[in-house]
Coordinates of N, CA and C in Angstrom, one line a residue:
M1 N 87.5 72.8 135.5 CA 87.6 73.8 136.6 C 88.4 75.0 136.1
A2 N 88.1 76.2 136.7 CA 88.8 77.4 136.3 C 90.3 77.3 136.5
N3 N 90.8 76.7 137.5 CA 92.2 76.6 137.8 C 92.9 75.7 136.8
D4 N 92.2 75.0 136.0 CA 92.8 74.1 135.0 C 92.9 74.8 133.6
L5 N 92.4 76.0 133.5 CA 92.5 76.8 132.3 C 93.9 77.2 132.0
P6 N 94.4 77.1 130.8 CA 95.8 77.3 130.5 C 96.4 78.6 130.8
L7 N 95.6 79.7 130.8 CA 96.1 81.0 131.1 C 95.7 81.5 132.4
Q8 N 95.2 80.6 133.3 CA 94.8 81.0 134.6 C 95.9 81.7 135.4
G9 N 95.7 82.9 135.9 CA 96.7 83.6 136.7 C 97.6 84.4 135.9
K10 N 97.4 84.4 134.5 CA 98.3 85.2 133.6 C 97.7 86.5 133.2
T11 N 98.5 87.5 133.1 CA 98.0 88.8 132.6 C 98.6 89.1 131.3
V12 N 97.7 89.4 130.3 CA 98.2 89.6 128.9 C 97.9 91.0 128.5
L13 N 98.9 91.7 128.0 CA 98.7 93.1 127.4 C 98.4 92.9 125.9
V14 N 97.2 93.4 125.6 CA 96.8 93.4 124.2 C 96.9 94.8 123.6
T15 N 97.8 94.9 122.6 CA 98.1 96.2 122.0 C 97.4 96.5 120.7
R16 N 96.4 95.6 120.3 CA 95.7 95.8 119.0 C 94.9 97.0 119.0
N17 N 94.6 97.5 117.8 CA 93.6 98.5 117.6 C 92.3 98.2 118.3
K18 N 91.7 99.2 118.9 CA 90.5 99.1 119.7 C 89.4 98.3 119.0
R19 N 89.2 98.5 117.7 CA 88.2 97.8 116.9 C 88.4 96.3 116.9
Q20 N 89.7 95.9 116.9 CA 90.1 94.5 116.7 C 90.5 93.8 118.0
A21 N 90.6 94.6 119.1 CA 91.1 94.0 120.3 C 90.1 93.1 121.0
A22 N 88.8 93.4 120.9 CA 87.8 92.7 121.7 C 87.9 91.2 121.5
P23 N 87.9 90.7 120.2 CA 88.0 89.2 120.1 C 89.2 88.6 120.7
F24 N 90.3 89.2 120.6 CA 91.6 88.7 121.2 C 91.4 88.7 122.7
R25 N 90.9 89.8 123.3 CA 90.7 89.9 124.7 C 89.8 88.8 125.2
K26 N 88.7 88.6 124.5 CA 87.7 87.5 124.9 C 88.3 86.1 124.9
K27 N 89.2 85.9 123.9 CA 89.8 84.6 123.8 C 90.8 84.4 125.0
V28 N 91.5 85.4 125.3 CA 92.4 85.3 126.5 C 91.6 85.0 127.8
E29 N 90.5 85.7 127.9 CA 89.7 85.5 129.1 C 89.0 84.1 129.1
A30 N 88.7 83.6 128.0 CA 88.1 82.3 127.9 C 89.1 81.2 128.3
L31 N 90.4 81.5 128.1 CA 91.4 80.6 128.5 C 91.9 80.8 130.0
G32 N 91.2 81.7 130.7 CA 91.5 81.9 132.1 C 92.3 83.1 132.4
G33 N 92.8 83.8 131.4 CA 93.7 84.9 131.6 C 93.0 86.2 131.8
T34 N 93.8 87.2 132.3 CA 93.3 88.6 132.4 C 93.9 89.4 131.3
A35 N 93.1 90.0 130.5 CA 93.5 90.8 129.4 C 93.4 92.3 129.7
V36 N 94.5 93.0 129.5 CA 94.5 94.5 129.6 C 94.8 95.1 128.2
S37 N 93.8 95.9 127.8 CA 93.9 96.4 126.4 C 94.5 97.9 126.4
A38 N 95.3 98.1 125.5 CA 95.8 99.5 125.2 C 96.0 99.6 123.7
S39 N 95.0 100.3 123.1 CA 95.0 100.4 121.7 C 96.1 101.5 121.3
L40 N 97.1 101.0 120.6 CA 98.2 101.9 120.2 C 98.2 102.5 118.9
I41 N 97.4 101.9 118.0 CA 97.3 102.5 116.6 C 95.8 102.6 116.2
A42 N 95.5 103.5 115.4 CA 94.2 103.7 114.8 C 94.3 103.8 113.3
F43 N 93.2 103.7 112.7 CA 93.1 103.7 111.2 C 92.1 104.8 110.7
Q44 N 92.5 105.4 109.6 CA 91.6 106.4 109.0 C 91.6 106.3 107.5
E45 N 90.5 106.7 106.9 CA 90.4 106.6 105.5 C 91.5 107.5 104.8
A46 N 92.0 107.0 103.7 CA 93.1 107.7 103.0 C 92.8 108.0 101.5
L47 N 92.0 107.2 100.9 CA 91.8 107.4 99.4 C 90.8 108.6 99.2
P48 N 91.3 109.7 98.5 CA 90.4 110.8 98.3 C 89.2 110.5 97.4
D49 N 88.1 111.3 97.7 CA 86.9 111.1 96.9 C 87.1 111.2 95.4
E50 N 88.0 112.1 95.0 CA 88.2 112.3 93.6 C 88.9 111.1 92.8
C51 N 89.2 110.1 93.6 CA 89.8 108.9 93.0 C 88.7 107.9 92.6
A52 N 87.5 108.2 92.9 CA 86.4 107.2 92.7 C 86.2 106.8 91.2
D53 N 86.3 107.7 90.3 CA 86.2 107.4 88.9 C 87.4 106.5 88.4
S54 N 88.5 106.8 88.9 CA 89.7 105.9 88.5 C 89.5 104.5 89.1
L55 N 89.1 104.4 90.3 CA 88.8 103.1 90.9 C 87.7 102.3 90.2
R56 N 86.7 103.1 89.8 CA 85.6 102.4 89.0 C 86.1 101.9 87.7
E57 N 87.0 102.6 87.1 CA 87.5 102.1 85.8 C 88.4 100.9 86.0
D58 N 89.2 100.9 87.1 CA 90.0 99.8 87.5 C 89.2 98.5 87.7
L59 N 88.1 98.7 88.5 CA 87.3 97.6 88.8 C 86.5 97.0 87.6
S60 N 86.4 97.8 86.6 CA 85.6 97.3 85.4 C 86.5 96.4 84.5
E61 N 87.8 96.4 84.7 CA 88.8 95.7 83.9 C 89.1 94.4 84.5
P62 N 89.4 93.4 83.6 CA 89.9 92.1 84.1 C 91.2 92.2 84.8
G63 N 91.5 91.3 85.7 CA 92.8 91.3 86.4 C 92.6 90.8 87.8
W64 N 93.6 91.2 88.7 CA 93.6 90.8 90.0 C 93.5 91.9 91.0
L65 N 92.7 91.7 92.1 CA 92.7 92.5 93.3 C 93.4 91.8 94.4
V66 N 94.3 92.5 95.0 CA 95.1 91.8 96.1 C 94.9 92.6 97.4
F67 N 94.5 91.8 98.4 CA 94.2 92.4 99.7 C 95.3 91.9 100.7
T68 N 96.0 92.9 101.3 CA 97.1 92.5 102.2 C 96.7 92.6 103.7
S69 N 95.4 92.9 104.0 CA 95.0 92.9 105.4 C 93.5 93.0 105.5
V70 N 93.0 92.6 106.7 CA 91.6 92.8 107.0 C 91.1 94.3 106.9
N71 N 92.0 95.1 107.4 CA 91.7 96.6 107.3 C 91.6 97.0 105.8
G72 N 92.4 96.5 105.0 CA 92.2 96.8 103.5 C 90.9 96.4 103.0
V73 N 90.4 95.3 103.4 CA 89.0 94.9 103.0 C 88.0 95.8 103.5
R74 N 88.1 96.2 104.8 CA 87.1 97.0 105.4 C 87.0 98.4 104.8
F75 N 88.2 99.0 104.6 CA 88.2 100.4 104.0 C 87.9 100.3 102.5
F76 N 88.2 99.3 101.8 CA 87.9 99.1 100.4 C 86.4 99.1 100.2
F77 N 85.7 98.3 100.9 CA 84.3 98.1 100.7 C 83.5 99.4 101.3
S78 N 84.1 100.0 102.3 CA 83.5 101.2 102.8 C 83.6 102.3 101.7
Y79 N 84.7 102.4 101.0 CA 84.8 103.3 99.9 C 83.9 103.0 98.8
L80 N 83.7 101.7 98.5 CA 82.8 101.3 97.4 C 81.4 101.7 97.8
D81 N 81.0 101.4 99.0 CA 79.6 101.7 99.5 C 79.4 103.3 99.4
R82 N 80.3 104.0 99.8 CA 80.2 105.5 99.9 C 80.0 106.1 98.6
H83 N 80.7 105.5 97.6 CA 80.7 106.1 96.2 C 79.8 105.4 95.2
G84 N 79.1 104.4 95.7 CA 78.2 103.7 94.8 C 78.9 102.8 93.8
L85 N 80.0 102.3 94.2 CA 80.8 101.4 93.3 C 80.5 99.9 93.6
A86 N 80.8 99.1 92.7 CA 80.6 97.6 92.9 C 81.8 96.8 92.5
L87 N 82.1 95.8 93.1 CA 83.2 94.9 92.8 C 82.8 94.1 91.6
S88 N 83.6 94.2 90.5 CA 83.3 93.5 89.2 C 83.6 92.0 89.3
G89 N 82.7 91.2 88.7 CA 83.0 89.8 88.6 C 84.2 89.4 87.7
R90 N 84.7 90.4 87.0 CA 85.8 90.2 86.1 C 87.2 90.1 86.9
K91 N 87.1 90.5 88.2 CA 88.3 90.5 89.0 C 88.5 89.2 89.7
K92 N 89.8 88.7 89.7 CA 90.2 87.6 90.5 C 90.7 88.2 91.8
I93 N 90.6 87.5 92.9 CA 91.0 88.1 94.2 C 92.0 87.2 94.9
A94 N 93.1 87.9 95.4 CA 94.1 87.2 96.3 C 94.0 87.8 97.7
A95 N 94.2 87.0 98.7 CA 94.2 87.5 100.1 C 95.5 87.0 100.8
V96 N 96.0 87.8 101.7 CA 97.2 87.4 102.3 C 97.1 86.3 103.3
G97 N 95.9 86.1 103.9 CA 95.7 85.0 104.8 C 94.2 84.7 105.1
E98 N 93.9 83.8 106.0 CA 92.6 83.3 106.2 C 91.6 84.3 106.8
K99 N 92.2 85.2 107.7 CA 91.3 86.2 108.2 C 90.9 87.2 107.1
T100 N 91.8 87.6 106.3 CA 91.5 88.5 105.2 C 90.5 87.8 104.2
A101 N 90.7 86.6 103.9 CA 89.7 85.8 103.1 C 88.4 85.8 103.7
R102 N 88.3 85.6 105.0 CA 87.0 85.5 105.7 C 86.3 86.9 105.6
A103 N 87.1 88.0 105.8 CA 86.5 89.3 105.7 C 85.9 89.5 104.3
L104 N 86.6 89.0 103.3 CA 86.1 89.1 101.9 C 84.9 88.3 101.7
K105 N 84.8 87.1 102.3 CA 83.6 86.3 102.1 C 82.4 86.9 102.8
E106 N 82.6 87.6 103.9 CA 81.5 88.3 104.5 C 80.9 89.4 103.6
R107 N 81.7 89.9 102.7 CA 81.3 90.9 101.8 C 80.9 90.3 100.4
G108 N 80.8 89.0 100.4 CA 80.3 88.3 99.2 C 81.4 88.1 98.1
A109 N 82.6 88.2 98.5 CA 83.7 88.1 97.5 C 84.5 86.8 97.8
R110 N 84.7 86.1 96.7 CA 85.4 84.8 96.8 C 86.9 85.0 96.6
T111 N 87.7 84.3 97.4 CA 89.2 84.4 97.3 C 89.7 83.3 96.3
D112 N 90.4 83.7 95.3 CA 90.9 82.8 94.3 C 92.3 82.3 94.6
A113 N 93.1 83.0 95.4 CA 94.4 82.6 95.7 C 94.8 83.1 97.1
M114 N 95.5 82.3 97.8 CA 96.0 82.6 99.2 C 97.2 81.8 99.5
P115 N 98.3 82.4 100.1 CA 99.5 81.7 100.4 C 99.3 80.8 101.6
D116 N 100.2 79.8 101.7 CA 100.1 79.0 102.9 C 100.7 79.7 104.1
E117 N 101.7 80.6 103.9 CA 102.3 81.4 105.0 C 101.8 82.8 104.8
Y118 N 101.3 83.4 105.8 CA 100.6 84.7 105.7 C 101.5 85.9 105.8
V119 N 102.4 86.0 104.8 CA 103.3 87.2 104.7 C 103.3 87.6 103.3
A120 N 103.7 88.9 103.1 CA 103.7 89.5 101.7 C 104.6 88.7 100.7
E121 N 105.7 88.2 101.2 CA 106.6 87.5 100.3 C 106.0 86.3 99.7
C122 N 105.3 85.6 100.6 CA 104.6 84.3 100.1 C 103.4 84.7 99.2
L123 N 102.7 85.8 99.5 CA 101.6 86.3 98.7 C 102.2 86.6 97.3
A124 N 103.3 87.2 97.2 CA 103.9 87.5 95.9 C 104.2 86.2 95.1
D125 N 104.8 85.2 95.8 CA 105.1 84.0 95.2 C 103.8 83.3 94.7
T126 N 102.7 83.4 95.5 CA 101.4 82.8 95.1 C 100.9 83.5 93.8
L127 N 101.1 84.8 93.7 CA 100.6 85.5 92.5 C 101.4 85.1 91.3
K128 N 102.7 84.8 91.5 CA 103.5 84.4 90.4 C 103.0 83.1 89.8
R129 N 102.4 82.2 90.7 CA 101.9 81.0 90.2 C 100.5 81.1 89.6
Y130 N 99.7 82.0 90.1 CA 98.3 82.1 89.7 C 98.0 83.1 88.6
A131 N 98.8 84.2 88.6 CA 98.5 85.3 87.7 C 99.5 85.4 86.5
S132 N 99.0 85.7 85.4 CA 100.0 85.9 84.2 C 100.4 87.3 84.2
A133 N 101.5 87.6 83.5 CA 102.0 88.9 83.4 C 101.1 89.8 82.6
A134 N 100.2 89.2 81.8 CA 99.2 90.0 81.0 C 98.0 90.5 81.9
E135 N 97.9 90.0 83.1 CA 96.8 90.4 83.9 C 97.2 91.5 84.9
P136 N 96.6 92.7 84.8 CA 97.0 93.8 85.7 C 96.7 93.4 87.2
I137 N 97.5 93.8 88.1 CA 97.3 93.5 89.5 C 97.1 94.8 90.3
S138 N 96.0 94.9 91.0 CA 95.8 96.1 91.8 C 95.9 95.7 93.3
V139 N 96.7 96.4 94.0 CA 97.0 96.0 95.4 C 96.3 97.0 96.3
I140 N 95.4 96.5 97.2 CA 94.7 97.3 98.2 C 95.5 97.2 99.5
K141 N 96.0 98.4 100.0 CA 96.9 98.5 101.1 C 96.7 99.7 102.0
G142 N 97.5 99.7 103.0 CA 97.6 100.9 103.9 C 98.9 101.6 103.7
N143 N 99.0 102.8 104.2 CA 100.1 103.7 104.0 C 101.5 103.1 104.5
L144 N 101.4 102.2 105.5 CA 102.6 101.7 106.0 C 102.9 100.3 105.5
S145 N 102.1 99.8 104.6 CA 102.3 98.4 104.0 C 103.6 98.5 103.2
R146 N 104.3 97.4 103.2 CA 105.5 97.3 102.4 C 105.2 97.1 100.9
D147 N 106.1 97.4 100.1 CA 105.9 97.3 98.6 C 106.5 96.0 98.1
V148 N 106.3 94.9 98.8 CA 106.9 93.7 98.4 C 106.4 93.2 97.1
I149 N 105.0 93.2 96.9 CA 104.4 92.7 95.7 C 104.9 93.5 94.5
K150 N 104.9 94.8 94.6 CA 105.4 95.6 93.5 C 106.9 95.3 93.2
A151 N 107.7 95.2 94.2 CA 109.1 95.0 94.1 C 109.4 93.6 93.5
E152 N 108.6 92.6 93.8 CA 108.8 91.3 93.4 C 108.3 91.1 92.0
L153 N 107.2 91.7 91.6 CA 106.5 91.3 90.4 C 106.8 92.3 89.2
E154 N 107.0 93.5 89.5 CA 107.2 94.5 88.4 C 108.5 94.1 87.5
P155 N 109.6 93.7 88.1 CA 110.7 93.3 87.3 C 110.4 92.1 86.4
L156 N 109.4 91.3 86.7 CA 109.0 90.2 85.9 C 108.0 90.5 84.8
G157 N 107.7 91.8 84.7 CA 106.8 92.2 83.6 C 105.4 92.4 84.0
Y158 N 105.0 92.2 85.3 CA 103.7 92.4 85.8 C 103.4 93.9 85.9
Q159 N 102.1 94.3 85.6 CA 101.7 95.7 85.8 C 101.0 95.8 87.1
I160 N 101.6 96.6 88.0 CA 101.1 96.7 89.4 C 100.6 98.1 89.7
R161 N 99.4 98.1 90.2 CA 98.8 99.4 90.7 C 98.5 99.3 92.1
E162 N 98.8 100.3 92.9 CA 98.6 100.3 94.3 C 97.6 101.3 94.7
W163 N 96.6 100.9 95.5 CA 95.6 101.8 96.1 C 95.8 101.9 97.6
V164 N 96.1 103.0 98.1 CA 96.3 103.2 99.6 C 94.9 103.6 100.1
L165 N 94.2 102.7 100.8 CA 92.9 102.9 101.2 C 92.8 103.5 102.7
Y166 N 93.9 103.2 103.5 CA 93.8 103.7 104.8 C 95.2 104.1 105.3
N167 N 95.2 105.0 106.3 CA 96.4 105.4 107.0 C 96.4 104.8 108.4
T168 N 97.6 104.4 108.9 CA 97.8 104.0 110.2 C 98.4 105.1 111.0
I169 N 97.8 105.5 112.1 CA 98.2 106.6 113.0 C 98.3 106.1 114.4
Q170 N 99.0 106.9 115.2 CA 99.1 106.6 116.6 C 97.7 106.9 117.3
D171 N 97.4 106.1 118.3 CA 96.2 106.3 119.1 C 96.6 106.9 120.4
E172 N 96.5 108.2 120.4 CA 97.0 109.0 121.6 C 96.3 108.6 122.9
K173 N 95.0 108.4 122.8 CA 94.3 107.9 124.0 C 94.8 106.6 124.5
G174 N 95.0 105.7 123.5 CA 95.5 104.4 123.8 C 96.9 104.4 124.5
M175 N 97.7 105.3 124.0 CA 99.1 105.5 124.6 C 99.0 105.9 126.0
D176 N 98.0 106.8 126.3 CA 97.8 107.2 127.7 C 97.4 106.0 128.6
E177 N 96.5 105.2 128.0 CA 96.0 104.0 128.7 C 97.2 103.0 129.0
L178 N 98.1 102.9 128.0 CA 99.3 102.1 128.2 C 100.1 102.6 129.4
R179 N 100.4 103.9 129.4 CA 101.2 104.4 130.5 C 100.6 104.2 131.9
R180 N 99.2 104.3 131.9 CA 98.5 104.0 133.2 C 98.6 102.6 133.6
A181 N 98.4 101.7 132.5 CA 98.5 100.3 132.8 C 99.9 99.9 133.2
A182 N 100.9 100.5 132.7 CA 102.3 100.2 133.0 C 102.6 100.5 134.5
S183 N 101.9 101.5 135.0 CA 102.2 101.9 136.4 C 101.5 101.0 137.4
R184 N 100.5 100.2 137.0 CA 99.8 99.5 138.0 C 99.7 98.0 137.7
S185 N 100.2 97.5 136.6 CA 100.0 96.1 136.3 C 101.3 95.4 136.0
H186 N 101.3 94.1 136.4 CA 102.4 93.2 136.0 C 101.9 92.4 134.8
F187 N 102.7 92.3 133.8 CA 102.3 91.5 132.6 C 103.1 90.3 132.5
D188 N 102.5 89.1 132.2 CA 103.2 87.9 131.9 C 103.5 87.8 130.4
F189 N 102.6 88.4 129.6 CA 102.7 88.4 128.2 C 102.4 89.7 127.6
I190 N 103.2 90.2 126.7 CA 103.0 91.5 126.0 C 102.9 91.1 124.5
T191 N 101.8 91.4 123.9 CA 101.5 90.9 122.5 C 101.5 92.0 121.5
F192 N 102.0 91.7 120.3 CA 102.0 92.6 119.2 C 101.5 92.0 117.9
T193 N 100.7 92.6 117.2 CA 100.2 92.1 116.0 C 100.6 92.9 114.8
S194 N 101.5 93.9 115.0 CA 102.0 94.7 113.9 C 103.3 95.4 114.3
S195 N 104.1 95.8 113.3 CA 105.3 96.5 113.5 C 105.0 97.9 114.0
S196 N 104.0 98.5 113.5 CA 103.6 99.9 113.9 C 103.2 99.9 115.3
A197 N 102.6 98.9 115.8 CA 102.3 98.9 117.3 C 103.5 98.8 118.1
V198 N 104.5 98.0 117.6 CA 105.8 97.9 118.4 C 106.4 99.3 118.5
H199 N 106.5 100.0 117.4 CA 107.2 101.3 117.4 C 106.4 102.3 118.3
T200 N 105.1 102.3 118.2 CA 104.3 103.2 119.1 C 104.5 102.8 120.5
F201 N 104.5 101.5 120.8 CA 104.7 101.1 122.2 C 106.0 101.6 122.8
M202 N 107.1 101.5 122.0 CA 108.4 101.9 122.4 C 108.4 103.4 122.7
H203 N 107.8 104.1 121.8 CA 107.7 105.6 121.9 C 107.0 106.0 123.2
A204 N 105.9 105.2 123.5 CA 105.1 105.5 124.7 C 105.8 105.2 126.0
V205 N 106.5 104.1 126.1 CA 107.0 103.6 127.4 C 108.5 103.9 127.6
G206 N 109.2 104.2 126.5 CA 110.6 104.5 126.7 C 111.3 103.3 127.2
D207 N 112.1 103.4 128.2 CA 112.9 102.3 128.8 C 112.0 101.4 129.7
G208 N 110.7 101.7 129.8 CA 109.9 100.9 130.7 C 109.8 99.4 130.3
E209 N 110.0 99.1 129.0 CA 109.8 97.7 128.6 C 110.9 96.8 129.2
K210 N 112.1 97.5 129.5 CA 113.1 96.7 130.1 C 112.7 96.2 131.5
A211 N 112.0 97.0 132.2 CA 111.6 96.6 133.5 C 110.6 95.5 133.5
W212 N 109.7 95.5 132.4 CA 108.8 94.4 132.3 C 109.5 93.1 131.9
E213 N 110.5 93.3 131.0 CA 111.2 92.1 130.6 C 112.0 91.5 131.7
N214 N 112.6 92.3 132.6 CA 113.3 91.9 133.7 C 112.4 91.2 134.8
S215 N 111.2 91.7 134.8 CA 110.2 91.1 135.7 C 109.6 89.8 135.3
G216 N 110.0 89.3 134.1 CA 109.6 88.0 133.6 C 108.5 88.1 132.5
A217 N 108.2 89.3 132.0 CA 107.2 89.4 130.9 C 107.8 88.8 129.7
S218 N 107.0 88.1 128.9 CA 107.5 87.5 127.6 C 106.7 88.3 126.5
Y219 N 107.5 88.5 125.4 CA 106.9 89.2 124.3 C 106.5 88.2 123.2
I220 N 105.3 88.4 122.7 CA 104.7 87.5 121.7 C 104.4 88.3 120.4
S221 N 105.1 87.9 119.3 CA 104.9 88.6 118.0 C 104.0 87.7 117.1
I222 N 103.2 88.3 116.3 CA 102.3 87.6 115.5 C 103.0 86.9 114.3
G223 N 104.1 87.5 113.9 CA 104.9 87.0 112.7 C 106.3 87.6 112.7
P224 N 107.0 87.2 111.6 CA 108.4 87.6 111.5 C 108.7 89.1 111.4
L225 N 107.8 89.9 110.8 CA 108.0 91.3 110.7 C 107.9 92.0 112.0
T226 N 106.9 91.6 112.8 CA 106.7 92.1 114.1 C 107.9 91.7 115.0
E227 N 108.4 90.5 114.9 CA 109.5 90.0 115.6 C 110.8 90.9 115.2
K228 N 110.9 91.2 114.0 CA 112.0 92.0 113.5 C 112.0 93.4 114.1
A229 N 110.8 94.0 114.2 CA 110.6 95.3 114.8 C 111.0 95.3 116.3
L230 N 110.7 94.3 117.0 CA 111.1 94.2 118.4 C 112.6 94.0 118.5
L231 N 113.2 93.3 117.6 CA 114.7 93.1 117.7 C 115.4 94.4 117.4
E232 N 114.8 95.3 116.7 CA 115.4 96.6 116.5 C 115.6 97.3 117.9
Y233 N 114.9 96.9 118.9 CA 115.0 97.5 120.2 C 115.7 96.6 121.2
G234 N 116.3 95.5 120.6 CA 117.0 94.6 121.4 C 116.2 93.6 122.2
I235 N 114.9 93.4 121.7 CA 114.0 92.6 122.5 C 113.7 91.3 121.7
S236 N 113.9 90.2 122.3 CA 113.5 88.9 121.6 C 112.0 88.6 121.9
S237 N 111.4 87.9 121.0 CA 110.0 87.5 121.2 C 109.7 86.1 120.6
H238 N 108.6 85.6 121.0 CA 108.2 84.3 120.6 C 107.2 84.5 119.4
V239 N 107.3 83.6 118.4 CA 106.5 83.7 117.2 C 105.8 82.4 116.9
P240 N 104.5 82.4 116.7 CA 103.8 81.1 116.5 C 104.1 80.6 115.1
D241 N 103.8 79.3 114.9 CA 104.0 78.7 113.6 C 103.0 79.2 112.6
T242 N 101.8 79.5 113.1 CA 100.8 80.1 112.2 C 100.6 81.5 112.7
Y243 N 100.7 82.4 111.7 CA 100.7 83.8 112.0 C 99.3 84.4 112.2
T244 N 98.7 84.0 113.3 CA 97.3 84.4 113.6 C 97.2 84.6 115.1
I245 N 96.1 85.2 115.6 CA 95.8 85.4 117.0 C 95.8 84.0 117.7
E246 N 95.1 83.1 117.0 CA 95.0 81.7 117.6 C 96.4 81.1 117.8
G247 N 97.3 81.4 116.9 CA 98.7 80.9 117.0 C 99.4 81.5 118.2
M248 N 99.1 82.8 118.4 CA 99.7 83.5 119.5 C 99.2 82.9 120.9
L249 N 97.9 82.6 120.9 CA 97.3 82.1 122.1 C 97.9 80.7 122.4
D250 N 98.2 79.9 121.3 CA 98.8 78.6 121.5 C 100.2 78.7 122.1
V251 N 100.9 79.7 121.7 CA 102.3 79.9 122.2 C 102.2 80.3 123.7
M252 N 101.3 81.2 124.1 CA 101.1 81.5 125.5 C 100.7 80.4 126.3
C253 N 99.8 79.6 125.8 CA 99.3 78.4 126.6 C 100.5 77.4 126.8
S254 N 101.3 77.2 125.7 CA 102.4 76.3 125.8 C 103.4 76.8 126.8
M255 N 103.7 78.1 126.8 CA 104.7 78.7 127.7 C 104.2 78.6 129.1
S256 N 102.9 78.6 129.3 CA 102.3 78.5 130.7 C 102.3 77.1 131.2
G257 N 102.7 76.2 130.3 CA 102.8 74.8 130.8 C 101.5 74.1 131.1
K258 N 100.4 74.6 130.5 CA 99.1 74.0 130.8 C 98.3 73.8 129.5
D259 N 99.0 73.7 128.3 CA 98.3 73.6 127.0 C 97.8 72.1 126.9

């Protein structure tokens, strides 16, 4: 019965990028909840066309390609398609987590290494185990991605090259949607899947988040970095054991007392 669904009667604010929000929203609704979307960040291509020859040369050499996000996979293969480039079989591939590995698989690429915990520090540790210092490592990333892999591995003698494939920017239309939603909706859960979304959210609502917190809204972070971003504003949040959307849903269901 509908009343037995774990998120029945709960309203969840989904702040993911518009392209990625739909699956999250559908899962909330399948669990009986009401999902309100406000896309706070957007992504745009960042690697100039004149870098195509350099990337082609990189791809032709043995070594590792490291993907730190699903967005990195999407923009990487989009760039390859646009410039007639191909992923060389000489490259080994590391992915930060299962969603990134799945996106790679959809493009016909096999993941050779993946950490148990889906954060950059654990990805760096995984590369220490799987890659030798003689193997060059190319990191596919966004402009706001942290430099953990480079900082961890270069002092150990690894050769690290970073390719910034996409920029993260504020979604101005989404920020307007958030302000409208804030004026008419009560939220039981406010969810964040990135630090950049947290900062954009705070910029958009100002002190409004305190009213939501005081009204009983709970903040859900996908992982420790997002949790840390919220703590910068004095806001505590709940973090799942597994840093995925599914993990966030499990937390919300558990907190609703109907899991």
